[in-house]
């Protein structure tokens, strides 16, 4: 019993909300998104990925705020497919109405093979 209680306490500490982790924790996702956008720009994602699919550039907080989950998921899949292809692996570009579970399964399978 003591072991189970100890594990439960560890789990509760690891699932702390933003207030328990510090005042800046709530904004960490925005910092990560800005870093991601900087890295995508270094890889010329606007010219290579977005223009090919007639998509608009990402805002600085595109993935940090849940605005349109379907659109955000498709953008994520498009960028993931482009990055996998850029890494030298052939990967079929997902379509907007493909089964989300199949798309994610394909992306994860390809990433595991790296």
XYZ file of N, CA, C and O in Angstrom, residues 77 80-82 84-85 89-94 103 106-108 110:
68
model
N -0.392 18.017 -39.944
C -0.106 16.854 -40.797
C 0.644 17.263 -42.058
O 1.557 16.560 -42.501
N 4.180 18.003 -40.956
C 4.862 16.759 -40.603
C 5.271 16.001 -41.861
O 6.410 15.518 -41.967
N 4.367 15.901 -42.841
C 4.680 15.214 -44.095
C 5.809 15.929 -44.825
O 6.732 15.285 -45.350
N 5.774 17.241 -44.845
C 6.819 18.015 -45.514
C 8.177 17.819 -44.819
O 9.194 17.619 -45.485
N 9.129 15.239 -42.981
C 9.587 13.867 -43.214
C 10.201 13.760 -44.608
O 11.270 13.168 -44.787
N 9.541 14.365 -45.600
C 10.069 14.365 -46.971
C 11.389 15.129 -47.029
O 12.328 14.705 -47.691
N 12.949 11.063 -46.647
C 12.070 9.896 -46.711
C 10.872 10.214 -47.582
O 10.262 11.280 -47.428
N 10.497 9.338 -48.475
C 9.271 9.591 -49.250
C 8.052 9.438 -48.336
O 7.965 8.493 -47.552
N 7.162 10.411 -48.394
C 5.962 10.374 -47.548
C 4.834 11.043 -48.305
O 4.976 12.175 -48.780
N 3.719 10.343 -48.405
C 2.579 10.874 -49.145
C 1.907 11.992 -48.356
O 1.638 11.850 -47.166
N 1.642 13.088 -49.045
C 0.986 14.229 -48.414
C -0.443 13.861 -48.036
O -1.203 13.402 -48.877
N -0.820 14.017 -46.767
C -2.197 13.695 -46.373
C -3.182 14.679 -46.993
O -2.845 15.830 -47.261
N -3.775 8.929 -40.544
C -2.716 9.909 -40.834
C -1.699 9.931 -39.699
O -0.484 9.852 -39.930
N 0.418 6.839 -39.628
C 1.458 6.863 -40.665
C 2.618 7.771 -40.274
O 3.783 7.427 -40.474
N 2.294 8.936 -39.721
C 3.345 9.872 -39.298
C 4.192 9.239 -38.193
O 5.425 9.241 -38.253
N 3.533 8.681 -37.183
C 4.271 8.068 -36.073
C 5.098 6.873 -36.529
O 6.231 6.685 -36.085
N 6.416 6.428 -39.470
C 7.583 6.947 -40.203
C 8.612 7.517 -39.238
O 9.814 7.311 -39.403
